[in-house]
mmCIF file of C-alpha atoms and ligand atoms in Angstrom:
data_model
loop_
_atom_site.group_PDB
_atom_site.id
_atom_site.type_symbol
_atom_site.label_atom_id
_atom_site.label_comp_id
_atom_site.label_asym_id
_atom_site.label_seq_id
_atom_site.Cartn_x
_atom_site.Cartn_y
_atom_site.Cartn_z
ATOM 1 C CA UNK A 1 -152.374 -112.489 -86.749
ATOM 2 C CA UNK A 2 -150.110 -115.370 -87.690
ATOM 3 C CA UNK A 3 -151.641 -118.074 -90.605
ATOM 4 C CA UNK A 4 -149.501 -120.780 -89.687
ATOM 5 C CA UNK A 5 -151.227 -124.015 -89.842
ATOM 6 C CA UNK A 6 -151.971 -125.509 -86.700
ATOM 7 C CA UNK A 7 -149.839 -128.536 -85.270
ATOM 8 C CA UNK A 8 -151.680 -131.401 -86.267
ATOM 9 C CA UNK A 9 -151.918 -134.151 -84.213
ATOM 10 C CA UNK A 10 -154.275 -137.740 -84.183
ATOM 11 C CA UNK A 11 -154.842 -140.576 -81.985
ATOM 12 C CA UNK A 12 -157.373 -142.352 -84.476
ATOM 13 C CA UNK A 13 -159.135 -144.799 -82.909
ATOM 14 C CA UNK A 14 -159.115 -147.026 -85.930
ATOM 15 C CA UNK A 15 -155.467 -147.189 -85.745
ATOM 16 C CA UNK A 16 -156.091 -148.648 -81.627
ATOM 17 C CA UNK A 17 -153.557 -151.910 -81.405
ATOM 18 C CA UNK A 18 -155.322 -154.090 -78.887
ATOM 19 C CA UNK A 19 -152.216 -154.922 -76.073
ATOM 20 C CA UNK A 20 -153.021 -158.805 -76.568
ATOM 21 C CA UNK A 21 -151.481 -158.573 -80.135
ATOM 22 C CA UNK A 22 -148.346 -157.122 -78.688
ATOM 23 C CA UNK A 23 -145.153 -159.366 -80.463
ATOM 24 C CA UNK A 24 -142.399 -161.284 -78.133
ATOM 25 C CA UNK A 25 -140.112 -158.026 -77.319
ATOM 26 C CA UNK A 26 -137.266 -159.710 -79.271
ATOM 27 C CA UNK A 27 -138.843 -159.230 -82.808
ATOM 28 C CA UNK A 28 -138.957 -155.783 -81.307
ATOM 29 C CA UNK A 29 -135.096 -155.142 -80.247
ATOM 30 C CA UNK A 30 -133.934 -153.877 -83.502
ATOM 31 C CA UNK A 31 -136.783 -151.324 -84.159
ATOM 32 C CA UNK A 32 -136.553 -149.795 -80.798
ATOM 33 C CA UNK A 33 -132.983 -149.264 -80.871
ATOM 34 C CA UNK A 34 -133.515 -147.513 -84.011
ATOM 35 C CA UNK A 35 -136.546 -144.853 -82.180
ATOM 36 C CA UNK A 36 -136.453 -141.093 -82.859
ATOM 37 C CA UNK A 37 -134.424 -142.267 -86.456
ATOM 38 C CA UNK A 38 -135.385 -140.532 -89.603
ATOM 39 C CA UNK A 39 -137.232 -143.064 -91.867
ATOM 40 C CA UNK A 40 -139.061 -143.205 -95.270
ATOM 41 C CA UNK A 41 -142.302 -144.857 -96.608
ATOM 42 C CA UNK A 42 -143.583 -144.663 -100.075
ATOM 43 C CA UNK A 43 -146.623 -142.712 -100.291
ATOM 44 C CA UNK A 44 -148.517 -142.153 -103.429
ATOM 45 C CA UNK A 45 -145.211 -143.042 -105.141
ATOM 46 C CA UNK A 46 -143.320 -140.696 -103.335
ATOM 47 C CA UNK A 47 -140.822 -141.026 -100.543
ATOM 48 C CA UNK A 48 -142.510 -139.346 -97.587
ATOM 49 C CA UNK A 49 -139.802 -138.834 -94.999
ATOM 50 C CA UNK A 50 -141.056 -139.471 -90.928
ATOM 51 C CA UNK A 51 -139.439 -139.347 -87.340
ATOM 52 C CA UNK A 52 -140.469 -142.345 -85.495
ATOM 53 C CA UNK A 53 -140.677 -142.000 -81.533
ATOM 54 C CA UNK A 54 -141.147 -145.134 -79.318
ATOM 55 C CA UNK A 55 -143.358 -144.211 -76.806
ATOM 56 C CA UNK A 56 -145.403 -145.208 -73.702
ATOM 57 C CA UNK A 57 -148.332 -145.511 -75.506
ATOM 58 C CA UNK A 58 -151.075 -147.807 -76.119
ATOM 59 C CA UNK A 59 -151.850 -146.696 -80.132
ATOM 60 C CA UNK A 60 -149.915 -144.858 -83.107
ATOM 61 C CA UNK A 61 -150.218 -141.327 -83.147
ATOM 62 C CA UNK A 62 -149.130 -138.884 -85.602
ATOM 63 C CA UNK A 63 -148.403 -135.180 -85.787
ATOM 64 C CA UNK A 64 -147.488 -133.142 -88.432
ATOM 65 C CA UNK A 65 -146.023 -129.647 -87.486
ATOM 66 C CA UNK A 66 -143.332 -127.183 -89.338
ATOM 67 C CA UNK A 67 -140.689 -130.101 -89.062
ATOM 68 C CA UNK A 68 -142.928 -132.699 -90.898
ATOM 69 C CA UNK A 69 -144.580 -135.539 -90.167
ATOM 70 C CA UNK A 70 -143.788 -137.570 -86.648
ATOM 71 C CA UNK A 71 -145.067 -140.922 -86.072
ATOM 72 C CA UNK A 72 -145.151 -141.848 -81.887
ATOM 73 C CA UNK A 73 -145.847 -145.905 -81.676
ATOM 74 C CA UNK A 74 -145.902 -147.913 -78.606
ATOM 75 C CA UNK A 75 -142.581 -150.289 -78.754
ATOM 76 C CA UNK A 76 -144.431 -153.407 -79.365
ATOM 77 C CA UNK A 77 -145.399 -152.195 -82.861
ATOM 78 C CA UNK A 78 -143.804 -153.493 -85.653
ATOM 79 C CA UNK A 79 -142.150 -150.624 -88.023
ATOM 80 C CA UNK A 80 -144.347 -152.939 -91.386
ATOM 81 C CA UNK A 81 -147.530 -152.256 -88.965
ATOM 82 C CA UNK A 82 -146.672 -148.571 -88.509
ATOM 83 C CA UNK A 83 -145.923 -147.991 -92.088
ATOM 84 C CA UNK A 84 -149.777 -149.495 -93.055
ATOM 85 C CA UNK A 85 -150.803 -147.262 -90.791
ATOM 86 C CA UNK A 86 -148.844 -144.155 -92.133
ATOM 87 C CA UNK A 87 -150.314 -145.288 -95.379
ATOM 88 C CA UNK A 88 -153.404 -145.581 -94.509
ATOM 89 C CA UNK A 89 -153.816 -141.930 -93.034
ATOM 90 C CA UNK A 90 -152.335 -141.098 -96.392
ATOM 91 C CA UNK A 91 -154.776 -138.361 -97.661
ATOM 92 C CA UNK A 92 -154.430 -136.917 -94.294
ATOM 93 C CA UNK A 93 -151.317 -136.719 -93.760
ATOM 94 C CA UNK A 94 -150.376 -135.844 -97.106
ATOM 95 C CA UNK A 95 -153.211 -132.937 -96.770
ATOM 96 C CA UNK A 96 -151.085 -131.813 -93.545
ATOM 97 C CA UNK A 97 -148.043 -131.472 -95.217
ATOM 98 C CA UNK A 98 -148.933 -129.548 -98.285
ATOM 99 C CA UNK A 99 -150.420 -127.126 -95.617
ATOM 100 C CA UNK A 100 -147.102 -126.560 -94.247
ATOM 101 C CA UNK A 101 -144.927 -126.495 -96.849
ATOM 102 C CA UNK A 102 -147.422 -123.695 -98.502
ATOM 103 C CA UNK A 103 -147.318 -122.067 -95.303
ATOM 104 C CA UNK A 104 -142.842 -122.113 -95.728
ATOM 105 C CA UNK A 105 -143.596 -121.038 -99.245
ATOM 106 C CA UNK A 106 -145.587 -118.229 -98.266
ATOM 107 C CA UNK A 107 -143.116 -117.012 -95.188
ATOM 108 C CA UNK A 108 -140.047 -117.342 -97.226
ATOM 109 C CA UNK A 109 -138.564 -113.725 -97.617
ATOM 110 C CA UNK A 110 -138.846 -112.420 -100.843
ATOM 111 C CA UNK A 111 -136.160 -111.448 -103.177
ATOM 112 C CA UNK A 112 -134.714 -107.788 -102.987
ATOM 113 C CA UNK A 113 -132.697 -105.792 -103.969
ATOM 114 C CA UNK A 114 -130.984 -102.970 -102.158
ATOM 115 C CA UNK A 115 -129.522 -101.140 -105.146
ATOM 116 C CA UNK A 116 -130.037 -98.042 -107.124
ATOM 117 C CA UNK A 117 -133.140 -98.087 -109.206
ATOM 118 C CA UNK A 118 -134.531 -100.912 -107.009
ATOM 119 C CA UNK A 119 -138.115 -101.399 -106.548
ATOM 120 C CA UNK A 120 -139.522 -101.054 -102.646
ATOM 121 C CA UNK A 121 -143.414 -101.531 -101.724
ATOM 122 C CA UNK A 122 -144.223 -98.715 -99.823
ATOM 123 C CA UNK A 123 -148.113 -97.780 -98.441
ATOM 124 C CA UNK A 124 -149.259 -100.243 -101.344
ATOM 125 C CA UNK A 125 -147.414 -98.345 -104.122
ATOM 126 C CA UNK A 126 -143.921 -98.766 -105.694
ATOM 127 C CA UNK A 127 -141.076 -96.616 -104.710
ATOM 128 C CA UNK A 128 -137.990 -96.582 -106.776
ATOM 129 C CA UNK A 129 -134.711 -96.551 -104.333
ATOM 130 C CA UNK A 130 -132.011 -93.667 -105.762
ATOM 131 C CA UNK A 131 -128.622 -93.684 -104.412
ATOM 132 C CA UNK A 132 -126.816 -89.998 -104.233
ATOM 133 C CA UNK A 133 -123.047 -89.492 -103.832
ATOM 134 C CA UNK A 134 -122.529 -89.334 -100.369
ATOM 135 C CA UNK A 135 -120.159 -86.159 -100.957
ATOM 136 C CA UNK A 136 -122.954 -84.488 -102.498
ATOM 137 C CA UNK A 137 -124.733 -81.903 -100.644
ATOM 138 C CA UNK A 138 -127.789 -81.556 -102.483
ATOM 139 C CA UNK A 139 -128.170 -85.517 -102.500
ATOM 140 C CA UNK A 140 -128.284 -85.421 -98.651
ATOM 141 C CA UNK A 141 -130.896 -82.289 -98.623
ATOM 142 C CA UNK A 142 -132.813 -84.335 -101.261
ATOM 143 C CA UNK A 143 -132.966 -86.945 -98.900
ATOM 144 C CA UNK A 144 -136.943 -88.468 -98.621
ATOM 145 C CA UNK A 145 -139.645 -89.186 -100.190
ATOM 146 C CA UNK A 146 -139.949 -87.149 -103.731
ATOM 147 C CA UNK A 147 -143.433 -86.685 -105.502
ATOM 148 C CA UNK A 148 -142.121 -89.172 -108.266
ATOM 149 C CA UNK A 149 -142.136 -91.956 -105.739
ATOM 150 C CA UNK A 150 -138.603 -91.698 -105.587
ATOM 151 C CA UNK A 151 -136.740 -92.502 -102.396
ATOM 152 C CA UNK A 152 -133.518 -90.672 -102.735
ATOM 153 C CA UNK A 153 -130.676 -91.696 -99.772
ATOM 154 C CA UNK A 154 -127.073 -89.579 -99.713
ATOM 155 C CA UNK A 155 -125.322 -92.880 -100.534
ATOM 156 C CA UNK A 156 -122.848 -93.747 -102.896
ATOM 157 C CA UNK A 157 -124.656 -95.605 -105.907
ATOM 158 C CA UNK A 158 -121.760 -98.495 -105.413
ATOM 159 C CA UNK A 159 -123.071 -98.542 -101.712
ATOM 160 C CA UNK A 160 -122.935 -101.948 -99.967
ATOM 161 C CA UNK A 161 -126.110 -103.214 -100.314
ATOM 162 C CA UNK A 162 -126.422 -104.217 -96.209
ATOM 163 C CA UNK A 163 -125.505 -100.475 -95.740
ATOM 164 C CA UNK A 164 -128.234 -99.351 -98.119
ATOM 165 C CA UNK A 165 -131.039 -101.662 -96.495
ATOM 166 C CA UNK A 166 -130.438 -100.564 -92.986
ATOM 167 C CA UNK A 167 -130.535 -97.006 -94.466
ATOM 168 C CA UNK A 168 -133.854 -97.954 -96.405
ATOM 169 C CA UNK A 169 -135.173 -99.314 -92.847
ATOM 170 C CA UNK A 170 -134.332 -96.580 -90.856
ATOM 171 C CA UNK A 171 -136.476 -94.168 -93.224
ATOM 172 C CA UNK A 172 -139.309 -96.662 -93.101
ATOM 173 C CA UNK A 173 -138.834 -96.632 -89.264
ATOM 174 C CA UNK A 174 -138.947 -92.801 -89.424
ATOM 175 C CA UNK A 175 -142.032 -92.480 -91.488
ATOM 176 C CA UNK A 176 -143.944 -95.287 -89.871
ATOM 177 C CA UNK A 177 -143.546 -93.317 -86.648
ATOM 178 C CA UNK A 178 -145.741 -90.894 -88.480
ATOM 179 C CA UNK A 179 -147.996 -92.084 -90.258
ATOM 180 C CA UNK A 180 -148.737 -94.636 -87.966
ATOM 181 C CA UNK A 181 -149.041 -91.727 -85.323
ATOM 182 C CA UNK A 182 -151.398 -89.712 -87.833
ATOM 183 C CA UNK A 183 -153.621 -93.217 -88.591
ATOM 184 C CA UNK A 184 -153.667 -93.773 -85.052
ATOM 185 C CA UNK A 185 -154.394 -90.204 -84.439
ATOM 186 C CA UNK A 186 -157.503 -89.744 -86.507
ATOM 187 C CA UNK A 187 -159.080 -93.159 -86.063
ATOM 188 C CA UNK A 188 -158.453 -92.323 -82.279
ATOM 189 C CA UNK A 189 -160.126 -88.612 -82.280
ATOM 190 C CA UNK A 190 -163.078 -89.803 -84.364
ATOM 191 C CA UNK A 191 -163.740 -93.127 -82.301
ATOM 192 C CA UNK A 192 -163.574 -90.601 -79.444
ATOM 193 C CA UNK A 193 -161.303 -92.684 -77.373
ATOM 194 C CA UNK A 194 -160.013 -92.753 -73.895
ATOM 195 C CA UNK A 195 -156.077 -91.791 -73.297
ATOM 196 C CA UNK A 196 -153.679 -94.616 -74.725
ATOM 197 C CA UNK A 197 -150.393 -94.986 -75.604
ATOM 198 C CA UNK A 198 -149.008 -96.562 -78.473
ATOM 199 C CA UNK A 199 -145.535 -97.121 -79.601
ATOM 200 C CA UNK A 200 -143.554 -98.853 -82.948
ATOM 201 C CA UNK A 201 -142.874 -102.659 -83.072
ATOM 202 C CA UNK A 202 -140.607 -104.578 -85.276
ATOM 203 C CA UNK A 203 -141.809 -107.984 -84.144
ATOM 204 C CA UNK A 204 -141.607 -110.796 -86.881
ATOM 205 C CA UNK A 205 -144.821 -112.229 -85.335
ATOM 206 C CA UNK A 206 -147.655 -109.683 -85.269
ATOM 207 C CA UNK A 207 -148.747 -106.259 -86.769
ATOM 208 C CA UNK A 208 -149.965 -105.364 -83.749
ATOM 209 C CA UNK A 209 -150.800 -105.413 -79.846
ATOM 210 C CA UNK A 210 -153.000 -104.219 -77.346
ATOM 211 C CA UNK A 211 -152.990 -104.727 -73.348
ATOM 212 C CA UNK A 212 -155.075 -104.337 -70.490
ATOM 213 C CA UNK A 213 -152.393 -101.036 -69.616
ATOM 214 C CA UNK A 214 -154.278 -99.651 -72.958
ATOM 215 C CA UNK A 215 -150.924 -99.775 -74.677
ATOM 216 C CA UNK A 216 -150.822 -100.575 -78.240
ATOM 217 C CA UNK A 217 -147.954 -101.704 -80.400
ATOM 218 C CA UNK A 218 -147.977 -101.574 -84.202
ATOM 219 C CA UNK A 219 -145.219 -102.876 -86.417
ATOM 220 C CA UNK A 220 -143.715 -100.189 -88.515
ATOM 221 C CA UNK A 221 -143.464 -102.509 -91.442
ATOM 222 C CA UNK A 222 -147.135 -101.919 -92.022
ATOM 223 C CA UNK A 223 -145.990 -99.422 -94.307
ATOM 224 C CA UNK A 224 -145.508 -101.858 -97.147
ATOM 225 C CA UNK A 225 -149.598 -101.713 -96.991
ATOM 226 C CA UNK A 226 -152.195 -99.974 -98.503
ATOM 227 C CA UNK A 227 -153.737 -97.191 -95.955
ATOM 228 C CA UNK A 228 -156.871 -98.830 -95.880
ATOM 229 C CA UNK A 229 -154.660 -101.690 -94.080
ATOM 230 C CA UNK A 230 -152.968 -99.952 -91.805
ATOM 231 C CA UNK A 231 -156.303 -98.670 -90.923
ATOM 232 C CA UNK A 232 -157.437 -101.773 -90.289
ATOM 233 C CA UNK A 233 -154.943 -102.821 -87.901
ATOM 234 C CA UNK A 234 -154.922 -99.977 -86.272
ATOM 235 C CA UNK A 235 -158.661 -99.898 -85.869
ATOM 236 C CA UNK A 236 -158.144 -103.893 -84.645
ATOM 237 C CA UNK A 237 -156.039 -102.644 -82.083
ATOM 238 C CA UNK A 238 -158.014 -99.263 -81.266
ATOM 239 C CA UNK A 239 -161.454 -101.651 -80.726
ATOM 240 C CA UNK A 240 -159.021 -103.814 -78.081
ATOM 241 C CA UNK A 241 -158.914 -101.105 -75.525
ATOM 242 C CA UNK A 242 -162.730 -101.770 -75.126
ATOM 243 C CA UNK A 243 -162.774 -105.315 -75.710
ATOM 244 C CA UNK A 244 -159.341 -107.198 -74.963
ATOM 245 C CA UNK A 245 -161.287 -110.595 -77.410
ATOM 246 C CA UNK A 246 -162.208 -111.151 -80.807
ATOM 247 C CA UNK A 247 -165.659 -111.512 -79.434
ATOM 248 C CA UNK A 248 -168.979 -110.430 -81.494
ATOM 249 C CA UNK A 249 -168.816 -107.045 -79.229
ATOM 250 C CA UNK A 250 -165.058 -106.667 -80.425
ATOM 251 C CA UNK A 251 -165.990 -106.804 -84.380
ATOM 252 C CA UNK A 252 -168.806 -104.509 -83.708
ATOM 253 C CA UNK A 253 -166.608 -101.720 -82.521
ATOM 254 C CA UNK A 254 -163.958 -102.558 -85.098
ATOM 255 C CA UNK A 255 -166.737 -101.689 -87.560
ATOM 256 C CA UNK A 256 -167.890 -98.752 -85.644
ATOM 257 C CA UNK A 257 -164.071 -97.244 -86.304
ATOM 258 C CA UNK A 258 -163.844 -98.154 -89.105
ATOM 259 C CA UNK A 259 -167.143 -99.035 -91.361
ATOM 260 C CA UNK A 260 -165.663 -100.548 -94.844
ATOM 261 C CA UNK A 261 -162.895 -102.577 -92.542
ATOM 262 C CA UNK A 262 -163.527 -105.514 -94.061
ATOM 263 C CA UNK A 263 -161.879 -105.278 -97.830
ATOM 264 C CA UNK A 264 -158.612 -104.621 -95.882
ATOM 265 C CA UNK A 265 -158.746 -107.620 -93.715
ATOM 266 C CA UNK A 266 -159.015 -110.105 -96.095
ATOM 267 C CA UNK A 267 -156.256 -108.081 -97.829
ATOM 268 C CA UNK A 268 -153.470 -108.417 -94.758
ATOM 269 C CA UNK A 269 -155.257 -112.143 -94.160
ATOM 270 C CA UNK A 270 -152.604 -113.569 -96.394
ATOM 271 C CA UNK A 271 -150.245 -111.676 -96.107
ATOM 272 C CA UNK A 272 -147.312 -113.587 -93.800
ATOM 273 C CA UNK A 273 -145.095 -110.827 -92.081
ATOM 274 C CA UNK A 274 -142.245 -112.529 -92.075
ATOM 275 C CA UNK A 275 -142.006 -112.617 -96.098
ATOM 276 C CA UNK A 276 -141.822 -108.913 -96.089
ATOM 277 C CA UNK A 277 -138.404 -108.090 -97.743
ATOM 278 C CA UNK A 278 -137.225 -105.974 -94.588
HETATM 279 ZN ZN1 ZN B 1 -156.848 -108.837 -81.992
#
């Protein structure tokens, strides 16, 4: 369930230069040596930066993806008459680009800690991260989740903070495998499902799969979430195995697993996966 924008891309019609008006390919020679070059136009007073491609075409195109805005133009067209025509798209394109970069905003990891007394999200609460002496026998048996939403780990306190977050994502891996398995489990037994299997993903792209084998694939880092969430997503996946769409027949069995679905879906909506801090 990625919410990247979509590549943009326009052949406006408006923008159509008839081939007639095409200028002596001399006045052209500098320009087209210069195609594919990073270039600037002022844009509501601000420098709005473009890659221009000379291309076999008959009318200026743009597209705006993750690596900003591109501007394809046959070679005949001057680079004056392809900035009017950057300018005038200007609420569009400059729509398109906010888009993305709230979209890198949004996907940019955010910051954290791996120290002692840190904070961690964990099933939609806060968990505070303790760090044991590693020497320390009791800290090691003490090891897991405490009923102060404590997280204790048999580490050193002046642990390197690399070591610490692989130790922090093992444990999530651990309890996601039940959990997940215990979500899965009771949606699963009160859907009255067919046999599936399902397994743990770490995939920065989805929270979760579903193929025609009826295997599903849930990414353990769903346990930064509520348990309404996870339910969600694992109901999503669970109402695959009948319908392999996101077809009218698909929702309807999403809500038949799970009837107040659609608080949490809204909820992971925004939510961009690869932000998560792990
Ligand atoms: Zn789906």
């Amino acid at each position: 369930m990625p919410h990247r924008p979509e590549r943009t891309t326009t052949d406006d019609p408006q923008l159509s230069l008839p081939l007639q008006q095409a200028p002596a390919p001399l006045a052209e020679a500098p320009h087209a040596r210069e195609s594919g070059r990073l270039r600037g136009v002022l844009l509501g007073g601000q420098m709005c930066q473009f890659r221009l491609r000379r291309a076999r075409r008959r009318t200026i195109g743009f597209q705006i993806d993750d690596h900003g805005l591109t501007v394809s133009a046959p070679r005949w067209v001057s680079l004056r008459a392809i900035e009017e025509a950057i300018v005038e798209k200007e609420r569009w394109i400059r729509n398109k680009l906010a888009q993305w970069q709230d979209w890198r905003i949004r996907k940019t990891p955010k910051a954290q800690r791996f120290v002692d007394g840190a904070q961690l999200a964990y099933l939609g609460q806060e968990l505070t991260l303790r760090l044991g002496a590693a020497d320390e026998r009791t800290a090691a048996l003490r090891s897991g989740l405490h009923p102060a939403q404590e997280l204790h780990l048999a580490m050193p306190p002046g642990a390197d903070e690399a070591e610490v977050r692989l130790a922090v994502q093992t444990w999530y891996v651990k309890q996601a495998i039940l959990i997940l398995g215990e979500r899965v489990q009771w949606l699963a037994t009160r859907g009255g499902l067919r046999p599936f299997s399902w397994k743990l993903s770490s995939a920065r792209t989805q929270w979760g799969s579903c193929n025609e084998d009826r295997r599903i694939r849930l990414n353990w880092r769903l346990l930064f979430f509520p348990i309404p969430v996870i339910d969600y997503v694992v109901a999503h996946e669970l109402a695959h195995l009948a319908e392999l769409n996101h077809g009218p027949r698909f929702w309807r069995e999403v809500e038949r697993l799970m009837p107040d679905f659609q608080a949490a879906r809204s909820r992971i909506k925004d939510e961009e996966l690869a932000a998560l801090p792990l």
